[in-house]
């Protein structure tokens, strides 16, 4: 049976699971069945997709007589789809494994279980769709099902508001994509992607299509400035669903962007890449500053998702710029960096969201100001989230470092670009990327330190208990993957080869792992190489040697005593640093510019015993600068047009007549 | 045979930096004391301090976790590897093909990550102050360092340390604006990362404006010995990097016979002495900055590094 057929069968299985889950009741085995089934199907999807990548076969196509009568349902499995299906398989498997742990104690399973497998199925179908109608239909289904999943927390008003905002933004994004598809299909209306690929597009129309694609796909992915819904909607969903939305759905949106930009629109202009690079890197820094002042654990992780999506978008933009200049090998390097970072992000973001879910389940709160000391109460979760935090901060020998390294190598090849504007923008982007990498480390030191280290800041944190075995497995698997992907990156990059050639970039990276010991050498003449295995072994050996030597020379005993704290220990845990304090230095440095931060200190006069007050006011510049004026304008326009609802029938008849005359004039003029 | 010699050279480098790091620290303290008209401690005092701390039993807080106990080893190991990777007396080292300058910066970032977490582990205000300020300084110093790396890598055509060292030694590089900017930026970053005046005071322990010392306040015994050794190794790494990139005279190129290695070591020791003296003089001549002036200082380093990179993007001559 062909691989495409297998994948279609797996999708049908997921749909069957979704329909069957409509019969779920609280307190039964249904959650275990649904999550377990999703886990098995996700693993099967991952294996099938990696087989498709490894065999590097011709793209498989299938046309089914479902849907629009004159179009049908076109499906295609090529290397790009296979890679994103692999990503979907990995992310969904981790989330489902974690969810099958404590998800059995869900109070209203009917609100989540039917939609969960359906959501996975819709995302898989978006990756397989080969005509505009199928793509948009499954994109909308993906949005609607995730909207339903966000509404699981419907009792809180913030969740309802977040879901409503998400629905509006998703609709807006789909409208932009609809216009893109319309432009690509042209006046004949050939919605089949094969026909679109062969069609030549006028550069002006291609530019408009590309910009609309950025708006449409970028809003779902979380590209600044279309990201405003993400920090509201992703935290509101249950934790496994948040993991899926951040880890997988954003990548499916990036798949859409890659498919449109490289495959369907094709022939990029030189400045398209600049736009993506600027939006990506600027957005990354902005998102991190927000994350550093964020108090809600899951919202912090959502802002971190926006940062990483910005990095992937910047790498994609770089690839577009190289492709437009005809530099094949640097374009391959940039695209490999983008795709590898997408894969790495899926792995460590699902880990981090599942970890946050474990903390939420154990303590009942997401508020950083109420957590602390959880490394003692939740040792497995603590260890796994530590690996995730180190990976997302791009520390060797974990996987986050490899993709950042590849991206920096791509930037170092950029002086070969012919356009001067690009040669001014890209060093600035490189500086911003370096800044984002450093600030990500700061953000996750704060996150891990406040949640897991220190002393418990509330009774809930002091009384937390570790999650069950299945959830622990769901945390251990991605942690191990982070290490494996960091130590053995060469096989993954070789697997990405067909994807890169399939994007029409002319060549792919040379085969990695041949320079002895599985090292990475992206562009041989550059003589830059990285060997994860050697580094990891070096670290372990040097560490073991140090420990052995130190214990030999100085003994291995130790004593426990009270906290030193310079001789003035305070038993109250409120004297330790809080989440707000940890973010204060960077808030003070970057806040006034990026967050419009204002601090007011009200000091009482001497001899007055009343407490001093510190007021910190932060605002979202994108929301205030772009969305509020836009909404105000739209509402004002709606108010002015409202009288049209209350006219007499005579006025309406005149209006109809005038519009008819106008349209006839237009048609006559256009002939 | 060749492989064995290269392995030996790498091993000599590793132990050379490890054993001379406290001596460099002792030298800077001695010079500083002499400039302040004091006798100053003995040159070998840091060795005695390290030995004393190594043999002492550490006292851990009751709520210190496994991370607190593992962090000193992680910090020491990563900083030692970073220092062992910078070419000191020979340009080609055996393991330079496994890592490059970007990985070196990331290793130092790993050490900082581990130390910042360890500072937050016990749950005191001092630890929080140290960790939050250290991450603020790092969020500006690391990009500046990466931009210096970019400048040098764009010039040398590679990020691999041995290739860069060969380029600086062999090619007639001459005086270039971008390299000058990179040198100033690297010096500023080195001062900030090594917790030297004017960014941080490495000598006293009880100031509230401490950064590094506040993070390690709860450490004692062999753990503190490892962290102190790591701090001196970090200083050696940065000064070696400055010497390798900007003053490569006296380094032994690859392919030369091993007879020249002792001369290379001698040249390196002379360079370390000169740089240590310069550091001590600079520290004595300037006062410590307020904490929130440090971002302006590092912002300057960031801008200089960025200008260096930009110049190399825009032109091939500068």
Tab-separated table of N, CA and C in Angstrom, chain A residues 375-376 386 389-390 393 395-396 401 405 408-409 411-412 414-416 423-424 427-428 431 434-435 438-439 441-442 445 448-450 453-455 526-531 534-535 538-539 542-543 545-547 550-551 554-566 575-577 582 584-586 588-589, chain B residues 14-15 54 57-67 69 73 76-78 80-81 95 97-100 102-103 106-107 109-110 113 116-117 120-126 128-129 132 135-136 138-139 142-143 146-147 150 153-154 157-160 163 206 217-218 222 226 290 292 295 306 310 313-314 316:
chain	number	residue	atom	x	y	z
A	375	UNK	N	11.362	21.560	42.513
A	375	UNK	CA	12.337	20.541	42.131
A	375	UNK	C	12.398	19.446	43.190
A	376	UNK	N	12.013	19.784	44.440
A	376	UNK	CA	11.999	18.769	45.484
A	376	UNK	C	10.734	17.937	45.414
A	386	UNK	N	14.164	21.094	33.029
A	386	UNK	CA	15.508	21.675	32.980
A	386	UNK	C	16.142	21.415	31.624
A	389	UNK	N	14.437	23.691	29.144
A	389	UNK	CA	14.860	25.088	29.274
A	389	UNK	C	16.261	25.283	28.713
A	390	UNK	N	17.161	24.318	28.979
A	390	UNK	CA	18.514	24.429	28.432
A	390	UNK	C	18.492	24.324	26.911
A	393	UNK	N	17.283	27.516	25.314
A	393	UNK	CA	18.249	28.598	25.436
A	393	UNK	C	19.450	28.381	24.537
A	395	UNK	N	21.784	25.894	24.300
A	395	UNK	CA	23.030	25.530	24.963
A	395	UNK	C	23.525	24.208	24.400
A	396	UNK	N	24.815	24.126	24.061
A	396	UNK	CA	25.305	22.827	23.612
A	396	UNK	C	25.354	21.865	24.779
A	401	UNK	N	20.933	24.402	20.087
A	401	UNK	CA	22.172	25.033	19.665
A	401	UNK	C	22.466	24.742	18.202
A	405	UNK	N	23.214	27.503	15.441
A	405	UNK	CA	24.543	27.519	14.822
A	405	UNK	C	24.424	27.560	13.304
A	408	UNK	N	23.404	31.033	12.223
A	408	UNK	CA	24.521	31.981	12.268
A	408	UNK	C	25.475	31.739	11.106
A	409	UNK	N	25.699	30.465	10.745
A	409	UNK	CA	26.555	30.180	9.592
A	409	UNK	C	25.937	30.752	8.320
A	411	UNK	N	24.049	33.375	8.140
A	411	UNK	CA	24.240	34.829	8.170
A	411	UNK	C	25.666	35.171	7.766
A	412	UNK	N	26.633	34.332	8.147
A	412	UNK	CA	28.024	34.637	7.822
A	412	UNK	C	28.310	34.492	6.343
A	414	UNK	N	26.161	35.647	4.143
A	414	UNK	CA	25.342	36.683	3.510
A	414	UNK	C	26.078	37.801	2.793
A	415	UNK	N	27.335	38.146	3.118
A	415	UNK	CA	27.971	39.224	2.347
A	415	UNK	C	28.057	38.950	0.851
A	416	UNK	N	27.797	37.686	0.431
A	416	UNK	CA	27.819	37.402	-1.002
A	416	UNK	C	26.599	37.927	-1.724
A	423	UNK	N	22.526	43.816	2.471
A	423	UNK	CA	23.776	43.787	3.232
A	423	UNK	C	23.732	44.756	4.405
A	424	UNK	N	22.732	45.644	4.445
A	424	UNK	CA	22.570	46.480	5.625
A	424	UNK	C	21.610	45.839	6.607
A	427	UNK	N	23.123	42.188	8.751
A	427	UNK	CA	23.893	42.302	9.996
A	427	UNK	C	23.051	42.761	11.169
A	428	UNK	N	22.104	43.683	10.913
A	428	UNK	CA	21.204	44.108	11.983
A	428	UNK	C	20.376	42.927	12.464
A	431	UNK	N	22.489	40.768	14.637
A	431	UNK	CA	22.630	41.323	15.984
A	431	UNK	C	21.384	41.043	16.803
A	434	UNK	N	21.275	37.418	17.847
A	434	UNK	CA	22.173	37.155	18.971
A	434	UNK	C	21.536	37.662	20.267
A	435	UNK	N	20.909	38.845	20.178
A	435	UNK	CA	20.228	39.406	21.355
A	435	UNK	C	19.101	38.487	21.799
A	438	UNK	N	20.448	35.430	23.669
A	438	UNK	CA	20.864	35.717	25.042
A	438	UNK	C	19.662	35.964	25.938
A	439	UNK	N	18.658	36.691	25.416
A	439	UNK	CA	17.496	36.987	26.243
A	439	UNK	C	16.643	35.752	26.479
A	441	UNK	N	17.854	32.813	27.071
A	441	UNK	CA	18.484	32.180	28.225
A	441	UNK	C	18.042	32.880	29.504
A	442	UNK	N	18.015	34.225	29.484
A	442	UNK	CA	17.581	34.972	30.673
A	442	UNK	C	16.146	34.610	31.030
A	445	UNK	N	16.059	31.094	32.553
A	445	UNK	CA	16.610	31.072	33.909
A	445	UNK	C	15.531	31.551	34.872
A	448	UNK	N	12.594	28.774	35.020
A	448	UNK	CA	12.939	27.579	35.771
A	448	UNK	C	13.253	27.911	37.211
A	449	UNK	N	13.966	29.014	37.423
A	449	UNK	CA	14.368	29.373	38.768
A	449	UNK	C	13.186	29.694	39.661
A	450	UNK	N	12.196	30.410	39.133
A	450	UNK	CA	11.061	30.789	39.968
A	450	UNK	C	10.147	29.594	40.205
A	453	UNK	N	12.997	26.227	41.534
A	453	UNK	CA	14.037	26.434	42.533
A	453	UNK	C	13.537	27.355	43.627
A	454	UNK	N	14.375	27.565	44.602
A	454	UNK	CA	13.999	28.448	45.697
A	454	UNK	C	13.099	27.733	46.686
A	455	UNK	N	12.358	28.529	47.436
A	455	UNK	CA	11.446	27.981	48.443
A	455	UNK	C	10.012	28.186	47.978
A	526	UNK	N	33.995	26.757	3.861
A	526	UNK	CA	33.998	27.701	4.967
A	526	UNK	C	34.774	27.157	6.153
A	527	UNK	N	35.023	25.842	6.140
A	527	UNK	CA	35.780	25.228	7.225
A	527	UNK	C	35.163	25.547	8.588
A	528	UNK	N	33.875	25.459	8.659
A	528	UNK	CA	33.222	25.589	9.965
A	528	UNK	C	32.553	24.267	10.227
A	529	UNK	N	32.850	23.662	11.338
A	529	UNK	CA	32.251	22.365	11.599
A	529	UNK	C	31.862	22.258	13.057
A	530	UNK	N	30.946	21.367	13.313
A	530	UNK	CA	30.449	21.160	14.667
A	530	UNK	C	30.228	19.670	14.834
A	531	UNK	N	30.701	19.137	15.914
A	531	UNK	CA	30.514	17.709	16.157
A	531	UNK	C	29.896	17.526	17.519
A	534	UNK	N	31.398	14.410	19.702
A	534	UNK	CA	32.710	14.654	20.311
A	534	UNK	C	32.585	15.609	21.481
A	535	UNK	N	31.774	16.673	21.284
A	535	UNK	CA	31.592	17.648	22.358
A	535	UNK	C	30.971	17.010	23.586
A	538	UNK	N	33.410	14.762	25.270
A	538	UNK	CA	34.407	15.605	25.925
A	538	UNK	C	33.880	16.127	27.254
A	539	UNK	N	32.619	16.623	27.200
A	539	UNK	CA	31.992	17.158	28.411
A	539	UNK	C	31.893	16.093	29.500
A	542	UNK	N	35.473	15.093	30.730
A	542	UNK	CA	36.096	16.135	31.555
A	542	UNK	C	35.377	16.264	32.883
A	543	UNK	N	34.030	16.169	32.850
A	543	UNK	CA	33.275	16.266	34.087
A	543	UNK	C	33.585	15.121	35.037
A	545	UNK	N	36.290	13.293	35.078
A	545	UNK	CA	37.668	13.464	35.545
A	545	UNK	C	37.732	14.482	36.676
A	546	UNK	N	37.047	15.629	36.480
A	546	UNK	CA	37.044	16.663	37.524
A	546	UNK	C	36.468	16.135	38.817
A	547	UNK	N	35.303	15.463	38.698
A	547	UNK	CA	34.657	14.972	39.913
A	547	UNK	C	35.566	13.970	40.632
A	550	UNK	N	38.560	15.838	42.238
A	550	UNK	CA	38.168	16.661	43.385
A	550	UNK	C	37.842	15.774	44.583
A	551	UNK	N	37.133	14.692	44.327
A	551	UNK	CA	36.788	13.823	45.445
A	551	UNK	C	38.022	13.121	46.003
A	554	UNK	N	39.979	16.126	47.852
A	554	UNK	CA	39.338	16.832	48.950
A	554	UNK	C	38.337	16.019	49.734
A	555	UNK	N	38.107	14.777	49.411
A	555	UNK	CA	37.097	14.029	50.116
A	555	UNK	C	35.719	14.256	49.524
A	556	UNK	N	34.774	13.397	49.948
A	556	UNK	CA	33.447	13.466	49.359
A	556	UNK	C	32.363	13.792	50.377
A	557	UNK	N	32.716	14.149	51.586
A	557	UNK	CA	31.693	14.394	52.584
A	557	UNK	C	31.052	15.746	52.408
A	558	UNK	N	29.869	15.892	52.974
A	558	UNK	CA	29.269	17.213	53.037
A	558	UNK	C	28.335	17.275	54.225
A	559	UNK	N	28.030	18.508	54.629
A	559	UNK	CA	27.190	18.710	55.796
A	559	UNK	C	26.013	19.579	55.409
A	560	UNK	N	24.900	19.404	56.105
A	560	UNK	CA	23.744	20.266	55.851
A	560	UNK	C	23.604	21.237	57.003
A	561	UNK	N	23.226	22.442	56.690
A	561	UNK	CA	23.032	23.434	57.743
A	561	UNK	C	21.947	24.399	57.313
A	562	UNK	N	21.653	25.378	58.123
A	562	UNK	CA	20.650	26.363	57.721
A	562	UNK	C	21.196	27.242	56.586
A	563	UNK	N	20.285	27.973	55.946
A	563	UNK	CA	20.678	28.869	54.847
A	563	UNK	C	21.628	29.924	55.404
A	564	UNK	N	22.680	30.235	54.668
A	564	UNK	CA	23.687	31.193	55.139
A	564	UNK	C	23.164	32.631	55.007
A	565	UNK	N	22.821	33.070	53.798
A	565	UNK	CA	22.241	34.382	53.533
A	565	UNK	C	22.978	35.481	54.268
A	566	UNK	N	24.324	35.393	54.285
A	566	UNK	CA	25.161	36.390	54.928
A	566	UNK	C	24.893	36.513	56.414
A	575	UNK	N	10.917	36.589	51.349
A	575	UNK	CA	12.107	37.430	51.226
A	575	UNK	C	12.930	37.052	50.012
A	576	UNK	N	12.625	35.935	49.351
A	576	UNK	CA	13.406	35.571	48.174
A	576	UNK	C	12.888	36.350	46.971
A	577	UNK	N	13.630	36.270	45.885
A	577	UNK	CA	13.250	37.003	44.687
A	577	UNK	C	11.944	36.461	44.121
A	582	UNK	N	12.878	39.125	39.269
A	582	UNK	CA	13.847	38.530	38.354
A	582	UNK	C	13.834	39.221	37.009
A	584	UNK	N	13.060	42.397	36.622
A	584	UNK	CA	13.189	43.854	36.759
A	584	UNK	C	14.403	44.450	36.051
A	585	UNK	N	15.621	43.859	36.146
A	585	UNK	CA	16.729	44.526	35.453
A	585	UNK	C	16.495	44.675	33.957
A	586	UNK	N	16.046	43.597	33.305
A	586	UNK	CA	15.849	43.699	31.857
A	586	UNK	C	14.642	44.576	31.544
A	588	UNK	N	13.874	47.154	33.161
A	588	UNK	CA	14.352	48.529	33.276
A	588	UNK	C	15.179	48.936	32.063
A	589	UNK	N	15.901	47.975	31.485
A	589	UNK	CA	16.747	48.314	30.340
A	589	UNK	C	15.927	48.416	29.053
B	14	UNK	N	45.403	21.906	27.664
B	14	UNK	CA	44.366	21.829	28.695
B	14	UNK	C	44.954	22.023	30.085
B	15	UNK	N	46.073	21.329	30.354
B	15	UNK	CA	46.631	21.432	31.692
B	15	UNK	C	47.424	22.712	31.889
B	54	UNK	N	39.483	23.283	48.729
B	54	UNK	CA	39.269	21.908	48.280
B	54	UNK	C	39.191	20.936	49.445
B	57	UNK	N	35.158	20.721	54.113
B	57	UNK	CA	33.880	20.058	53.890
B	57	UNK	C	32.839	21.123	53.541
B	58	UNK	N	32.116	20.976	52.448
B	58	UNK	CA	31.111	21.995	52.138
B	58	UNK	C	29.905	21.891	53.057
B	59	UNK	N	29.329	23.033	53.410
B	59	UNK	CA	28.105	23.073	54.198
B	59	UNK	C	27.004	23.538	53.258
B	60	UNK	N	26.031	22.669	53.021
B	60	UNK	CA	24.937	23.020	52.116
B	60	UNK	C	23.721	23.428	52.918
B	61	UNK	N	22.944	24.333	52.351
B	61	UNK	CA	21.670	24.686	52.979
B	61	UNK	C	20.757	23.468	52.992
B	62	UNK	N	19.831	23.446	53.946
B	62	UNK	CA	18.965	22.261	54.080
B	62	UNK	C	18.118	22.030	52.846
B	63	UNK	N	17.723	23.117	52.172
B	63	UNK	CA	16.846	22.929	51.009
B	63	UNK	C	17.608	23.024	49.696
B	64	UNK	N	18.936	22.866	49.705
B	64	UNK	CA	19.673	22.883	48.442
B	64	UNK	C	19.400	21.596	47.692
B	65	UNK	N	19.179	21.700	46.385
B	65	UNK	CA	18.782	20.527	45.604
B	65	UNK	C	19.995	19.919	44.921
B	66	UNK	N	19.763	18.883	44.108
B	66	UNK	CA	20.857	18.218	43.384
B	66	UNK	C	21.488	19.175	42.381
B	67	UNK	N	20.706	20.124	41.873
B	67	UNK	CA	21.238	21.094	40.920
B	67	UNK	C	22.333	21.929	41.566
B	69	UNK	N	24.338	20.994	43.863
B	69	UNK	CA	25.556	20.206	44.031
B	69	UNK	C	26.257	19.921	42.722
B	73	UNK	N	30.415	21.566	39.241
B	73	UNK	CA	31.128	20.688	38.308
B	73	UNK	C	30.811	21.066	36.874
B	76	UNK	N	32.609	24.390	36.065
B	76	UNK	CA	34.057	24.207	35.899
B	76	UNK	C	34.368	23.471	34.598
B	77	UNK	N	33.619	22.393	34.321
B	77	UNK	CA	33.902	21.589	33.128
B	77	UNK	C	33.743	22.415	31.865
B	78	UNK	N	32.612	23.135	31.742
B	78	UNK	CA	32.383	23.887	30.510
B	78	UNK	C	33.404	25.008	30.360
B	80	UNK	N	36.409	25.097	31.551
B	80	UNK	CA	37.703	24.487	31.277
B	80	UNK	C	37.806	24.091	29.808
B	81	UNK	N	36.729	23.480	29.289
B	81	UNK	CA	36.734	23.106	27.876
B	81	UNK	C	36.852	24.349	27.001
B	95	UNK	N	41.052	19.242	18.674
B	95	UNK	CA	39.596	19.239	18.709
B	95	UNK	C	38.969	20.498	18.147
B	97	UNK	N	38.204	21.020	15.145
B	97	UNK	CA	37.229	20.779	14.092
B	97	UNK	C	35.878	20.371	14.682
B	98	UNK	N	35.851	20.085	15.980
B	98	UNK	CA	34.585	19.693	16.583
B	98	UNK	C	33.769	20.900	17.037
B	99	UNK	N	34.436	22.007	17.306
B	99	UNK	CA	33.714	23.189	17.771
B	99	UNK	C	34.293	24.400	17.067
B	100	UNK	N	33.624	25.533	17.289
B	100	UNK	CA	34.165	26.767	16.735
B	100	UNK	C	33.896	27.895	17.720
B	102	UNK	N	31.580	30.113	17.834
B	102	UNK	CA	30.194	30.247	18.284
B	102	UNK	C	29.922	29.235	19.391
B	103	UNK	N	30.435	28.010	19.222
B	103	UNK	CA	30.248	27.004	20.262
B	103	UNK	C	30.963	27.417	21.546
B	106	UNK	N	28.816	29.731	23.321
B	106	UNK	CA	27.698	28.988	23.890
B	106	UNK	C	28.116	28.195	25.121
B	107	UNK	N	29.345	27.684	25.137
B	107	UNK	CA	29.831	26.983	26.325
B	107	UNK	C	29.878	27.913	27.525
B	109	UNK	N	28.100	30.460	27.860
B	109	UNK	CA	26.702	30.688	28.201
B	109	UNK	C	26.128	29.566	29.040
B	110	UNK	N	26.530	28.336	28.765
B	110	UNK	CA	26.089	27.178	29.557
B	110	UNK	C	26.537	27.343	31.006
B	113	UNK	N	24.416	29.910	32.666
B	113	UNK	CA	23.069	29.383	32.905
B	113	UNK	C	23.073	28.538	34.177
B	116	UNK	N	23.649	30.755	37.284
B	116	UNK	CA	22.484	31.584	37.619
B	116	UNK	C	21.401	30.735	38.277
B	117	UNK	N	21.180	29.521	37.765
B	117	UNK	CA	20.195	28.648	38.389
B	117	UNK	C	20.621	28.261	39.792
B	120	UNK	N	19.776	30.766	42.285
B	120	UNK	CA	18.375	30.859	42.683
B	120	UNK	C	17.936	29.657	43.485
B	121	UNK	N	18.803	28.634	43.621
B	121	UNK	CA	18.329	27.373	44.155
B	121	UNK	C	17.925	27.465	45.618
B	122	UNK	N	18.720	28.161	46.434
B	122	UNK	CA	18.454	28.113	47.870
B	122	UNK	C	17.283	29.029	48.236
B	123	UNK	N	17.034	30.041	47.430
B	123	UNK	CA	15.883	30.884	47.693
B	123	UNK	C	16.182	32.027	48.634
B	124	UNK	N	17.265	32.771	48.329
B	124	UNK	CA	17.567	33.948	49.129
B	124	UNK	C	17.533	35.173	48.229
B	125	UNK	N	17.468	36.334	48.878
B	125	UNK	CA	17.434	37.562	48.095
B	125	UNK	C	18.766	37.807	47.405
B	126	UNK	N	19.882	37.471	48.084
B	126	UNK	CA	21.194	37.670	47.467
B	126	UNK	C	21.328	36.885	46.176
B	128	UNK	N	18.997	35.871	44.216
B	128	UNK	CA	18.151	36.466	43.197
B	128	UNK	C	18.777	37.693	42.574
B	129	UNK	N	19.383	38.549	43.460
B	129	UNK	CA	20.049	39.743	42.933
B	129	UNK	C	21.139	39.337	41.947
B	132	UNK	N	19.617	37.688	38.623
B	132	UNK	CA	18.894	38.581	37.710
B	132	UNK	C	19.853	39.577	37.074
B	135	UNK	N	22.049	37.816	34.422
B	135	UNK	CA	21.362	37.571	33.153
B	135	UNK	C	21.143	38.870	32.389
B	136	UNK	N	20.966	39.986	33.087
B	136	UNK	CA	20.852	41.257	32.380
B	136	UNK	C	22.169	41.589	31.688
B	138	UNK	N	24.462	39.487	30.837
B	138	UNK	CA	24.687	38.500	29.776
B	138	UNK	C	23.848	38.803	28.554
B	139	UNK	N	22.630	39.311	28.754
B	139	UNK	CA	21.765	39.534	27.602
B	139	UNK	C	22.311	40.626	26.699
B	142	UNK	N	26.600	38.908	25.666
B	142	UNK	CA	26.709	37.781	24.735
B	142	UNK	C	26.474	38.203	23.296
B	143	UNK	N	25.453	39.036	22.982
B	143	UNK	CA	25.335	39.496	21.601
B	143	UNK	C	26.546	40.299	21.140
B	146	UNK	N	29.117	37.815	20.268
B	146	UNK	CA	28.795	37.141	19.017
B	146	UNK	C	29.076	38.042	17.822
B	147	UNK	N	28.824	39.342	17.965
B	147	UNK	CA	29.114	40.252	16.858
B	147	UNK	C	30.617	40.372	16.628
B	150	UNK	N	31.428	37.390	14.709
B	150	UNK	CA	31.036	37.564	13.305
B	150	UNK	C	32.086	38.378	12.563
B	153	UNK	N	35.128	36.302	12.016
B	153	UNK	CA	34.849	35.181	11.121
B	153	UNK	C	34.664	35.650	9.684
B	154	UNK	N	34.038	36.825	9.513
B	154	UNK	CA	33.874	37.348	8.156
B	154	UNK	C	35.221	37.653	7.530
B	157	UNK	N	37.079	34.179	7.081
B	157	UNK	CA	36.395	33.248	6.205
B	157	UNK	C	35.982	31.956	6.883
B	158	UNK	N	36.007	31.917	8.199
B	158	UNK	CA	35.625	30.691	8.893
B	158	UNK	C	35.393	31.011	10.349
B	159	UNK	N	34.571	30.188	11.036
B	159	UNK	CA	34.412	30.398	12.474
B	159	UNK	C	35.296	29.467	13.282
B	160	UNK	N	36.036	28.610	12.594
B	160	UNK	CA	36.864	27.654	13.323
B	160	UNK	C	38.078	28.364	13.900
B	163	UNK	N	41.474	27.983	12.124
B	163	UNK	CA	41.554	28.701	10.846
B	163	UNK	C	41.736	30.191	11.080
B	206	UNK	N	30.376	41.454	50.378
B	206	UNK	CA	29.169	41.872	51.069
B	206	UNK	C	28.499	43.098	50.470
B	217	UNK	N	27.132	33.023	46.874
B	217	UNK	CA	27.227	33.281	48.311
B	217	UNK	C	27.034	32.024	49.140
B	218	UNK	N	26.154	31.109	48.721
B	218	UNK	CA	25.847	29.941	49.533
B	218	UNK	C	26.871	28.825	49.376
B	222	UNK	N	34.750	22.477	48.642
B	222	UNK	CA	35.253	22.125	47.316
B	222	UNK	C	34.385	22.704	46.206
B	226	UNK	N	35.849	24.916	43.078
B	226	UNK	CA	35.597	24.704	41.649
B	226	UNK	C	35.131	25.986	40.988
B	290	UNK	N	27.674	52.278	38.620
B	290	UNK	CA	26.361	51.872	39.153
B	290	UNK	C	25.825	50.752	38.269
B	292	UNK	N	22.990	50.110	36.917
B	292	UNK	CA	22.218	50.427	35.725
B	292	UNK	C	22.937	51.351	34.764
B	295	UNK	N	24.346	48.520	31.494
B	295	UNK	CA	23.742	48.349	30.162
B	295	UNK	C	24.196	49.391	29.161
B	306	UNK	N	28.607	45.674	16.331
B	306	UNK	CA	27.713	45.739	15.179
B	306	UNK	C	28.342	46.542	14.055
B	310	UNK	N	29.028	45.331	10.338
B	310	UNK	CA	28.412	46.053	9.241
B	310	UNK	C	29.445	46.490	8.224
B	313	UNK	N	30.309	43.722	6.066
B	313	UNK	CA	29.253	43.352	5.133
B	313	UNK	C	29.254	44.295	3.941
B	314	UNK	N	29.491	45.577	4.258
B	314	UNK	CA	29.290	46.587	3.224
B	314	UNK	C	30.520	46.743	2.342
B	316	UNK	N	34.807	45.342	1.479
B	316	UNK	CA	35.794	44.278	1.670
B	316	UNK	C	37.121	44.829	2.143
